[in-house]
CSV table of C-alpha atoms in Angstrom, one decimal:
chain,number,residue,atom,x,y,z
A,1,MET,CA,105.6,135.6,94.2
A,2,LEU,CA,108.1,134.8,96.9
A,3,TRP,CA,111.4,133.2,96.7
A,4,SER,CA,114.1,132.6,99.4
A,5,LEU,CA,117.6,131.4,99.5
A,6,LEU,CA,119.6,129.5,102.1
A,7,THR,CA,123.2,128.7,101.7
A,8,MET,CA,125.5,126.4,103.6
A,9,GLY,CA,129.2,126.6,104.3
A,10,VAL,CA,131.3,123.8,105.5
A,11,LEU,CA,134.8,123.8,107.1
A,12,LEU,CA,136.5,120.4,107.1
A,13,SER,CA,138.9,119.1,109.7
A,14,ALA,CA,140.6,116.2,111.3
A,15,LYS,CA,140.3,114.9,114.9
A,16,PRO,CA,142.5,117.0,117.2
A,17,SER,CA,145.0,115.9,119.8
A,18,PRO,CA,145.3,117.9,123.1
A,19,ALA,CA,148.9,118.7,122.4
A,20,ASP,CA,147.9,120.7,119.3
A,21,GLU,CA,145.4,122.8,121.2
A,22,VAL,CA,145.7,126.4,122.4
A,23,VAL,CA,143.0,127.5,124.9
A,24,PHE,CA,141.7,131.0,125.6
A,25,VAL,CA,139.4,131.7,128.5
A,26,PRO,CA,137.6,134.8,130.0
A,27,CYS,CA,139.2,136.8,132.8
A,28,PRO,CA,137.6,136.1,136.1
A,29,HIS,CA,135.5,139.1,137.2
A,30,SER,CA,136.9,141.7,139.6
A,31,THR,CA,140.5,140.4,139.4
A,32,PRO,CA,143.3,142.9,138.8
A,33,GLU,CA,143.7,141.9,135.2
A,34,TRP,CA,139.9,142.2,134.7
A,35,THR,CA,140.0,145.8,136.2
A,36,ALA,CA,143.0,146.7,134.0
A,37,ALA,CA,141.2,145.5,130.9
A,38,GLN,CA,138.1,147.5,131.7
A,39,GLU,CA,140.3,150.6,132.1
A,40,ARG,CA,141.9,149.9,128.7
A,41,LEU,CA,138.4,149.6,127.1
A,42,LEU,CA,137.3,152.9,128.6
A,43,ALA,CA,140.4,154.6,127.3
A,44,PHE,CA,139.9,153.3,123.8
A,45,ASP,CA,136.2,154.3,123.9
A,46,ALA,CA,137.2,157.9,124.7
A,47,ARG,CA,139.9,157.9,122.0
A,48,LEU,CA,137.5,156.6,119.3
A,49,SER,CA,134.7,158.9,120.4
A,50,GLY,CA,137.0,161.9,120.1
A,51,LEU,CA,138.1,160.9,116.6
A,52,PRO,CA,136.9,163.5,114.0
A,53,ASP,CA,134.6,161.9,111.4
A,54,GLU,CA,136.9,163.0,108.6
A,55,ALA,CA,140.2,161.8,110.3
A,56,ASP,CA,142.4,158.9,109.3
A,57,ALA,CA,141.2,156.0,111.2
A,58,GLN,CA,144.2,153.7,110.8
A,59,PRO,CA,145.9,154.6,114.1
A,60,VAL,CA,142.7,154.0,116.1
A,61,GLU,CA,142.0,150.8,114.2
A,62,GLU,CA,145.5,149.5,115.0
A,63,ALA,CA,144.8,150.5,118.7
A,64,LEU,CA,141.6,148.4,118.6
A,65,ARG,CA,143.5,145.4,117.2
A,66,GLU,CA,146.0,145.7,120.1
A,67,LEU,CA,143.2,145.9,122.6
A,68,LEU,CA,141.6,142.8,121.2
A,69,LYS,CA,144.9,140.9,121.5
A,70,SER,CA,145.3,141.8,125.1
A,71,ARG,CA,144.4,139.5,128.0
A,72,CYS,CA,140.7,139.5,128.8
A,73,PHE,CA,139.8,140.3,125.2
A,74,GLU,CA,141.8,137.7,123.4
A,75,MET,CA,138.8,135.4,123.0
A,76,SER,CA,137.6,138.0,120.4
A,77,ARG,CA,139.7,135.9,117.9
A,78,GLU,CA,136.6,133.7,117.7
A,79,GLU,CA,135.2,136.4,115.3
A,80,ARG,CA,136.6,137.7,112.1
A,81,THR,CA,138.1,141.1,112.8
A,82,PRO,CA,134.9,143.1,112.4
A,83,ALA,CA,136.5,146.5,112.2
A,84,SER,CA,138.1,145.8,108.9
A,85,THR,CA,136.6,145.6,105.4
A,86,GLU,CA,137.6,144.1,102.1
A,87,LYS,CA,139.3,147.4,101.3
A,88,GLY,CA,141.3,147.5,104.5
A,89,VAL,CA,140.9,150.0,107.3
A,90,PRO,CA,137.4,151.6,107.2
A,91,PRO,CA,136.9,155.4,107.3
A,92,ALA,CA,136.4,157.0,110.6
A,93,LEU,CA,132.7,157.6,109.8
A,94,SER,CA,132.2,153.8,109.4
A,95,LEU,CA,134.4,152.8,112.3
A,96,LYS,CA,132.6,155.1,114.7
A,97,ALA,CA,129.2,154.0,113.5
A,98,TRP,CA,130.2,150.3,114.0
A,99,TRP,CA,131.5,151.0,117.5
A,100,ARG,CA,128.4,152.9,118.5
A,101,GLU,CA,125.9,150.4,117.0
A,102,GLY,CA,127.4,147.3,118.5
A,103,GLY,CA,131.1,147.1,118.3
A,104,ARG,CA,131.6,148.3,121.8
A,105,ALA,CA,128.9,145.9,123.1
A,106,TRP,CA,130.8,143.1,121.5
A,107,VAL,CA,134.2,144.0,123.0
A,108,GLU,CA,132.7,144.6,126.4
A,109,SER,CA,130.9,141.2,126.3
A,110,TYR,CA,134.3,139.5,126.9
A,111,LEU,CA,134.5,141.1,130.3
A,112,GLU,CA,130.9,140.0,131.0
A,113,LEU,CA,131.9,136.4,130.2
A,114,GLY,CA,134.1,136.4,133.2
A,115,LYS,CA,131.1,136.9,135.6
A,116,PRO,CA,129.4,134.0,137.3
A,117,GLY,CA,125.9,132.8,136.3
A,118,VAL,CA,124.2,132.7,132.8
A,119,ARG,CA,126.6,134.0,130.2
A,120,THR,CA,125.7,135.6,126.9
A,121,VAL,CA,127.9,136.2,123.8
A,122,VAL,CA,127.4,139.2,121.6
A,123,LEU,CA,127.7,138.7,117.8
A,124,PRO,CA,129.0,142.0,116.4
A,125,PRO,CA,127.6,143.9,113.5
A,126,GLY,CA,129.5,144.2,110.3
A,127,VAL,CA,131.1,147.5,109.2
A,128,ARG,CA,128.9,149.7,107.1
A,129,PRO,CA,130.3,151.4,104.0
A,130,ALA,CA,130.6,155.2,104.1
A,131,LEU,CA,129.7,157.7,101.3
A,132,ALA,CA,131.1,161.1,102.0
A,133,LEU,CA,133.4,163.6,100.3
A,134,GLU,CA,136.5,162.1,101.9
A,135,THR,CA,135.6,158.5,101.1
A,136,ALA,CA,134.3,158.6,97.6
A,137,GLU,CA,136.3,158.7,94.4
A,138,PRO,CA,136.4,162.1,92.7
A,139,THR,CA,134.5,160.6,89.7
A,140,HIS,CA,131.7,159.2,91.9
A,141,ARG,CA,128.3,160.0,90.2
A,142,LEU,CA,127.1,161.8,93.3
A,143,ALA,CA,130.3,163.7,94.0
A,144,SER,CA,128.7,167.1,93.4
A,145,LEU,CA,126.2,166.5,96.2
A,146,LEU,CA,128.5,164.8,98.8
A,147,CYS,CA,129.4,166.6,102.0
A,148,SER,CA,132.5,166.4,104.1
A,149,ALA,CA,132.2,164.0,107.0
A,150,ALA,CA,133.1,167.0,109.2
A,151,ASP,CA,130.0,168.9,108.0
A,152,SER,CA,127.6,168.7,111.0
A,153,ASP,CA,124.8,170.6,109.3
A,154,CYS,CA,124.9,168.0,106.5
A,155,ALA,CA,124.9,165.2,109.0
A,156,LYS,CA,121.8,166.7,110.7
A,157,GLN,CA,120.1,166.9,107.3
A,158,MET,CA,120.7,163.2,106.7
A,159,GLU,CA,119.0,162.2,109.9
A,160,PRO,CA,115.5,161.8,108.4
A,161,TRP,CA,116.9,159.7,105.5
A,162,ALA,CA,119.0,157.6,107.9
A,163,ALA,CA,116.0,157.0,110.2
A,164,GLY,CA,113.8,156.0,107.2
A,165,VAL,CA,116.4,153.7,105.7
A,166,ASP,CA,117.0,152.0,109.1
A,167,ALA,CA,113.3,151.4,109.4
A,168,ALA,CA,113.2,150.0,105.8
A,169,PHE,CA,116.0,147.6,106.6
A,170,ALA,CA,114.3,146.6,109.8
A,171,ARG,CA,111.1,145.8,108.0
A,172,GLU,CA,112.9,143.7,105.4
A,173,ARG,CA,114.8,141.8,108.1
A,174,GLU,CA,111.6,141.1,110.0
A,175,ARG,CA,110.0,139.9,106.7
A,176,GLN,CA,113.0,137.6,106.0
A,177,GLU,CA,112.9,136.2,109.4
A,178,LYS,CA,109.2,135.3,109.1
A,179,THR,CA,109.8,133.8,105.7
A,180,THR,CA,112.9,131.8,106.4
A,181,GLN,CA,112.9,131.4,110.2
A,182,LEU,CA,116.6,131.6,109.8
A,183,THR,CA,117.4,132.6,113.4
A,184,GLU,CA,115.7,129.4,114.7
A,185,LYS,CA,117.4,127.3,112.0
A,186,ILE,CA,120.9,128.7,112.8
A,187,ALA,CA,120.4,128.0,116.5
A,188,ARG,CA,119.2,124.5,115.9
A,189,ARG,CA,122.0,123.7,113.4
A,190,CYS,CA,124.8,125.2,115.6
A,191,ALA,CA,123.6,123.2,118.6
A,192,GLN,CA,123.5,120.0,116.6
A,193,ASP,CA,127.0,120.7,115.2
A,194,ALA,CA,128.4,121.3,118.7
A,195,ARG,CA,126.9,118.2,120.2
A,196,LYS,CA,129.0,116.1,117.9
A,197,LYS,CA,132.2,117.4,119.4
A,198,PRO,CA,134.1,116.4,122.5
A,199,ALA,CA,132.9,118.4,125.6
A,200,ARG,CA,136.0,120.6,125.6
A,201,TRP,CA,135.4,121.7,121.9
A,202,ARG,CA,131.6,122.3,122.1
A,203,TYR,CA,131.8,126.0,122.8
A,204,THR,CA,134.3,126.6,120.0
A,205,ALA,CA,132.2,124.6,117.5
A,206,TRP,CA,129.0,126.3,118.6
A,207,ARG,CA,130.6,129.8,118.3
A,208,THR,CA,132.3,129.0,115.0
A,209,CYS,CA,129.0,128.0,113.6
A,210,TYR,CA,127.5,131.3,114.4
A,211,ARG,CA,130.5,133.1,112.9
A,212,ALA,CA,129.9,131.3,109.7
A,213,SER,CA,126.2,132.3,109.6
A,214,ASP,CA,126.1,136.0,108.9
A,215,SER,CA,127.4,136.6,105.4
A,216,TYR,CA,124.1,137.6,103.6
A,217,ASP,CA,122.8,140.4,105.8
A,218,ALA,CA,122.5,143.8,104.0
A,219,GLN,CA,123.5,147.0,105.8
A,220,PRO,CA,122.7,150.6,104.8
A,221,PRO,CA,125.7,152.9,104.1
A,222,VAL,CA,126.6,155.9,106.3
A,223,VAL,CA,125.9,158.8,104.0
A,224,ARG,CA,126.8,162.5,104.0
A,225,MET,CA,125.0,164.0,101.1
A,226,ARG,CA,123.0,167.2,100.4
A,227,ALA,CA,119.5,166.9,98.9
A,228,PRO,CA,119.6,168.1,95.3
A,229,ALA,CA,117.9,171.6,95.3
A,230,ASP,CA,117.8,172.4,91.6
A,231,GLY,CA,117.5,170.7,88.2
A,232,TRP,CA,114.7,168.4,86.9
A,233,LEU,CA,113.9,165.0,88.2
A,234,VAL,CA,112.0,162.9,85.6
A,235,LEU,CA,110.1,159.7,86.4
A,236,ARG,CA,108.8,157.5,83.5
A,237,GLY,CA,107.1,154.2,83.2
A,238,ARG,CA,103.9,152.3,84.1
A,239,ARG,CA,102.3,152.5,87.5
A,240,GLY,CA,99.8,149.9,88.4
A,241,HIS,CA,98.9,146.4,87.1
A,242,TYR,CA,95.3,145.6,86.2
A,243,GLY,CA,94.4,149.3,86.4
A,244,PHE,CA,97.4,151.3,85.3
A,245,CYS,CA,98.8,154.6,83.9
A,246,ASP,CA,101.7,154.9,81.5
A,247,GLU,CA,103.1,158.3,82.4
A,248,VAL,CA,105.9,160.8,82.6
A,249,ARG,CA,106.4,163.1,85.5
A,250,ALA,CA,108.9,166.0,85.5
A,251,TYR,CA,109.6,167.8,88.8
A,252,HIS,CA,111.7,171.0,89.1
A,253,LEU,CA,113.7,170.8,92.4
A,254,GLY,CA,114.2,174.5,92.6
A,255,THR,CA,110.6,175.7,92.4
A,256,GLY,CA,108.5,172.5,93.0
A,257,THR,CA,107.0,172.8,89.6
A,258,ALA,CA,105.3,169.5,88.6
A,259,TRP,CA,104.3,168.3,85.1
A,260,VAL,CA,102.4,165.0,84.9
A,261,SER,CA,101.2,163.4,81.7
A,262,GLN,CA,99.2,160.1,82.0
A,263,SER,CA,97.6,157.6,79.7
A,264,CYS,CA,95.4,155.4,81.9
A,265,SER,CA,93.4,152.2,81.2
A,266,GLU,CA,92.6,148.8,82.6
A,267,LEU,CA,93.8,145.5,81.2
A,268,ALA,CA,91.1,144.1,78.9
A,269,LEU,CA,91.3,140.3,78.3
A,270,HIS,CA,90.4,138.2,75.3
A,271,GLU,CA,87.3,136.0,75.8
A,272,ASP,CA,87.5,133.7,72.8
A,273,LYS,CA,88.5,130.1,73.5
A,274,ASP,CA,91.9,130.2,71.9
A,275,ARG,CA,93.1,133.4,73.7
A,276,ARG,CA,91.0,133.4,76.8
A,277,GLY,CA,92.8,135.2,79.7
A,278,ALA,CA,95.4,136.9,77.4
A,279,VAL,CA,95.6,140.7,77.3
A,280,ASN,CA,93.6,142.3,74.5
A,281,ALA,CA,96.0,145.1,73.6
A,282,LYS,CA,93.6,146.8,71.1
A,283,ALA,CA,90.7,146.9,73.6
A,284,THR,CA,93.1,148.1,76.4
A,285,ASP,CA,94.3,150.9,74.2
A,286,GLU,CA,90.9,152.0,73.1
A,287,ALA,CA,89.8,152.4,76.7
A,288,ARG,CA,92.7,154.8,77.5
A,289,VAL,CA,92.1,158.1,79.1
A,290,ALA,CA,94.8,160.7,78.8
A,291,GLN,CA,95.3,163.8,80.9
A,292,VAL,CA,98.0,166.4,81.7
A,293,MET,CA,98.2,167.9,85.2
A,294,VAL,CA,100.4,170.9,86.1
A,295,GLY,CA,101.1,172.4,89.5
A,296,THR,CA,103.5,172.1,92.4
A,297,LEU,CA,104.9,169.8,95.0
A,298,ALA,CA,106.0,170.9,98.4
A,299,LEU,CA,109.7,171.6,98.2
A,300,GLU,CA,111.1,169.8,101.2
A,301,PRO,CA,109.3,166.4,100.6
A,302,LEU,CA,110.3,166.8,96.9
A,303,ARG,CA,114.0,167.3,97.6
A,304,GLU,CA,114.0,164.5,100.2
A,305,MET,CA,112.4,162.2,97.7
A,306,ALA,CA,115.0,163.2,95.1
A,307,ARG,CA,117.9,162.4,97.5
A,308,ALA,CA,116.4,159.0,98.3
A,309,VAL,CA,115.9,158.2,94.6
A,310,LEU,CA,119.5,159.1,93.8
A,311,LEU,CA,120.7,156.9,96.7
A,312,ALA,CA,118.4,154.0,96.0
A,313,ASP,CA,120.9,151.9,94.1
A,314,GLU,CA,124.1,152.8,96.1
A,315,PRO,CA,125.9,149.7,97.2
A,316,GLU,CA,124.9,148.3,100.5
A,317,GLY,CA,127.2,146.7,103.1
A,318,ARG,CA,127.3,142.9,103.7
A,319,GLY,CA,127.7,141.3,107.1
A,320,ARG,CA,125.7,140.9,110.3
A,321,ALA,CA,123.3,143.9,110.3
A,322,LEU,CA,122.8,144.2,114.0
A,323,PRO,CA,124.6,143.0,117.2
A,324,THR,CA,122.9,139.9,118.4
A,325,SER,CA,123.0,138.5,122.0
A,326,VAL,CA,122.9,134.7,122.2
A,327,PRO,CA,122.9,132.7,125.5
A,328,VAL,CA,125.7,130.2,125.8
A,329,PRO,CA,124.1,126.7,126.0
A,330,GLU,CA,124.0,125.3,129.5
A,331,GLY,CA,126.9,123.1,130.4
A,332,TYR,CA,129.4,124.5,127.9
A,333,ARG,CA,132.8,125.4,129.2
A,334,ILE,CA,133.5,128.9,127.9
A,335,GLU,CA,136.9,128.4,126.3
A,336,TRP,CA,138.0,129.1,122.8
A,337,ARG,CA,140.3,126.4,121.4
A,338,GLU,CA,142.5,126.5,118.3
A,339,ARG,CA,144.7,124.1,116.5
A,340,LYS,CA,146.6,124.2,113.2
A,341,SER,CA,144.1,122.1,111.3
A,342,GLY,CA,141.0,124.0,112.5
A,343,ILE,CA,137.7,122.5,113.7
A,344,SER,CA,134.5,121.3,112.0
A,345,SER,CA,131.6,123.7,111.8
A,346,VAL,CA,128.6,124.1,109.6
A,347,GLY,CA,127.2,127.6,109.2
A,348,MET,CA,124.1,128.9,107.6
A,349,GLY,CA,123.7,132.2,105.9
A,350,GLY,CA,120.5,133.4,104.3
A,351,GLY,CA,118.8,136.1,102.4
A,352,ALA,CA,115.4,136.4,101.0
A,353,GLY,CA,113.8,138.6,98.4
A,354,TRP,CA,110.4,138.9,96.9
A,355,PHE,CA,108.5,140.3,93.9
A,356,THR,CA,104.9,140.4,92.8
A,357,THR,CA,103.1,140.8,89.5
A,358,ALA,CA,101.8,144.1,90.7
A,359,GLN,CA,105.3,145.6,90.6
A,360,THR,CA,106.6,147.6,87.7
A,361,ARG,CA,109.8,149.5,86.9
A,362,LEU,CA,110.2,153.2,86.8
A,363,LYS,CA,113.1,154.9,85.1
A,364,TRP,CA,114.4,158.1,86.7
A,365,SER,CA,116.7,160.8,85.3
A,366,TRP,CA,118.1,163.8,87.2
A,367,PHE,CA,119.2,166.7,85.0
A,368,PRO,CA,121.4,169.0,87.3
A,369,PRO,CA,121.5,172.7,86.5
A,370,GLU,CA,124.0,174.3,84.1
A,371,ARG,CA,124.1,171.3,81.8
A,372,ALA,CA,125.9,169.1,84.2
A,373,GLU,CA,126.0,165.4,83.4
A,374,PRO,CA,122.6,163.8,84.0
A,375,LEU,CA,122.2,160.7,86.2
A,376,THR,CA,119.8,157.9,85.5
A,377,GLY,CA,118.5,154.7,87.2
A,378,GLU,CA,115.5,152.5,87.9
A,379,LEU,CA,113.1,151.8,90.7
A,380,THR,CA,110.9,148.9,91.4
A,381,TRP,CA,107.4,150.4,92.0
A,382,PRO,CA,105.3,150.7,94.3
A,383,ASP,CA,107.5,148.7,96.8
A,384,SER,CA,110.6,146.6,96.8
A,385,SER,CA,112.5,144.0,98.7
A,386,GLN,CA,115.5,146.2,98.5
A,387,PRO,CA,115.2,148.5,101.5
A,388,MET,CA,116.9,151.6,100.1
A,389,GLU,CA,114.7,151.3,97.0
A,390,ASP,CA,111.6,150.7,99.1
A,391,LEU,CA,112.3,153.9,101.1
A,392,ALA,CA,112.6,155.8,97.8
A,393,ASP,CA,109.2,154.5,96.7
A,394,ARG,CA,107.7,155.6,100.0
A,395,LEU,CA,109.2,159.1,99.7
A,396,VAL,CA,108.1,159.4,96.1
A,397,ALA,CA,104.5,158.6,97.2
A,398,ALA,CA,104.7,161.1,100.1
A,399,ALA,CA,106.0,163.9,97.9
A,400,GLU,CA,103.4,163.3,95.2
A,401,GLU,CA,100.6,163.5,97.8
A,402,THR,CA,101.5,167.2,98.2
A,403,PHE,CA,100.6,168.0,94.6
A,404,LYS,CA,98.5,171.1,94.1
A,405,GLN,CA,97.2,172.0,90.7
A,406,GLY,CA,98.0,175.5,89.4
A,407,CYS,CA,99.9,177.5,86.8
A,408,PRO,CA,103.5,176.3,86.1
A,409,ALA,CA,106.5,178.3,87.5
A,410,ARG,CA,108.7,176.6,84.9
A,411,LEU,CA,108.0,175.4,81.4
A,412,VAL,CA,108.0,171.7,80.8
A,413,PRO,CA,111.6,170.6,79.9
A,414,THR,CA,110.7,169.1,76.5
A,415,ALA,CA,114.3,169.2,75.3
A,416,LEU,CA,115.4,167.1,78.3
A,417,LEU,CA,112.5,164.7,78.1
A,418,ASP,CA,113.8,163.6,74.6
A,419,PHE,CA,116.8,162.2,76.4
A,420,THR,CA,114.7,160.0,78.8
A,421,GLN,CA,113.3,156.6,78.2
A,422,ALA,CA,110.6,154.4,79.8
A,423,PRO,CA,111.5,150.9,80.9
A,424,GLY,CA,109.7,148.1,79.3
A,425,VAL,CA,106.6,146.4,80.6
A,426,ASN,CA,105.9,142.7,80.9
A,427,ARG,CA,104.9,141.4,77.5
A,428,LEU,CA,102.0,139.6,79.1
A,429,ASP,CA,100.6,142.9,80.2
A,430,ALA,CA,101.7,144.9,77.1
A,431,PRO,CA,101.9,142.5,74.1
A,432,GLU,CA,102.7,145.4,71.7
A,433,GLY,CA,105.0,147.2,74.1
A,434,VAL,CA,104.7,150.8,75.5
A,435,VAL,CA,106.5,152.8,72.9
A,436,ARG,CA,103.4,154.4,71.4
A,437,PRO,CA,101.6,155.3,74.7
A,438,GLN,CA,104.9,156.7,76.0
A,439,ASP,CA,105.3,158.8,72.8
A,440,ALA,CA,101.7,160.0,73.3
A,441,VAL,CA,102.3,161.2,76.9
A,442,LEU,CA,105.3,163.2,75.7
A,443,THR,CA,103.3,164.7,72.8
A,444,ALA,CA,100.5,165.6,75.2
A,445,LEU,CA,103.0,167.6,77.3
A,446,ARG,CA,104.2,169.5,74.3
A,447,ASN,CA,100.7,170.3,73.2
A,448,TRP,CA,99.5,171.4,76.6
A,449,GLN,CA,97.7,174.8,76.6
A,450,PRO,CA,97.2,176.9,79.7
A,451,PRO,CA,93.7,177.4,80.9
A,452,PRO,CA,92.2,180.9,81.0
A,453,GLY,CA,93.9,183.1,83.5
A,454,CYS,CA,97.0,181.0,83.6
A,455,SER,CA,100.1,182.7,82.2
A,456,VAL,CA,103.0,180.6,80.9
A,457,PRO,CA,106.5,181.6,82.0
A,458,LYS,CA,109.0,182.5,79.3
A,459,GLU,CA,112.5,181.2,79.4
């Protein structure tokens, strides 16, 4: 089932008088002031590039604000100050990522506007949140795994996760665009809005419309976090729809030991006239096949999967996800105008999500070593419209593909499993709930007996 959401924002205004107007225009290319502005940009770029990831970013953020106020960059006032967040000055980790991923291209575009020929504006990305030792509260649930922003080894370890989550966000943006055609709708709406204005105000109206059209994009955080390397990760719930398994899986992150208990069946339907098409819970349960599998998963994929699961419900950023280049409509005078009462503009922001009846919910629990406080959460399975959750699903599947049956290196953590729960299942699929089958899969783990030649470790 697919749903989508489009929102509209309206800024009201009165008709301006020329005396109330302040006009900002690009610097002509290759003039002394243009050359000086380019030198200031290069100097700021060097300063920000040399800023340590763990440093206080406020002096550099203030320097950026001063740069944007200077001649040749003052048209940047047409955007909200993108290098700030609701919490104020972003951490260096976020500011540097913003600059590298589109902030510099946006600032530099104001020098390009001074050149002759076809001009293009750059819409800057928003600032991504940062999750690292210096940026998180001491009580953050992942505090024990967070690295310093200065830890280059940790940053390198995060590269596969970062690449995966970027790809997941890109897939979701592409799907949203195909679903909503939002880019085309924004371009059409902004052009229509600008045409209603006097010629001198058309660029301002057009650009303001784009500024108002970016509030629903999601952005992945910049993360510095070690993969958990010990403790038990437990996944519980139903996987599948018409053919399904109610199950519990326990993975030891130190050894790769894997315990899997399943109760599998297919949905049986009533055939009598009054209940035709409804699930026959009795027949479905009578067809169940139970099994317990013991073995190992490859350690590296298991730990990468665990990190993705723990990060799946971390807050995402909001704002324009990527820098976007938009050609200035032909005939527009490139000049940003302001007046006390503002101007009219209509913006469009959009987001789209989806779900299907084939999706279920899995509950996860991580039990760190040495009786540390466990963490819990849920995943939509086997895929999700939430990119970080979707990446976690993909990594769970990849890790589980490495399963090799064998003797356990660790006993099943039955005492810990008593503290886990399975999420509910749609009542249409499970009219009598899943408490009994979930109890049964736990009982099967407790009653497991090793096959001949397989020794059971003692703890």
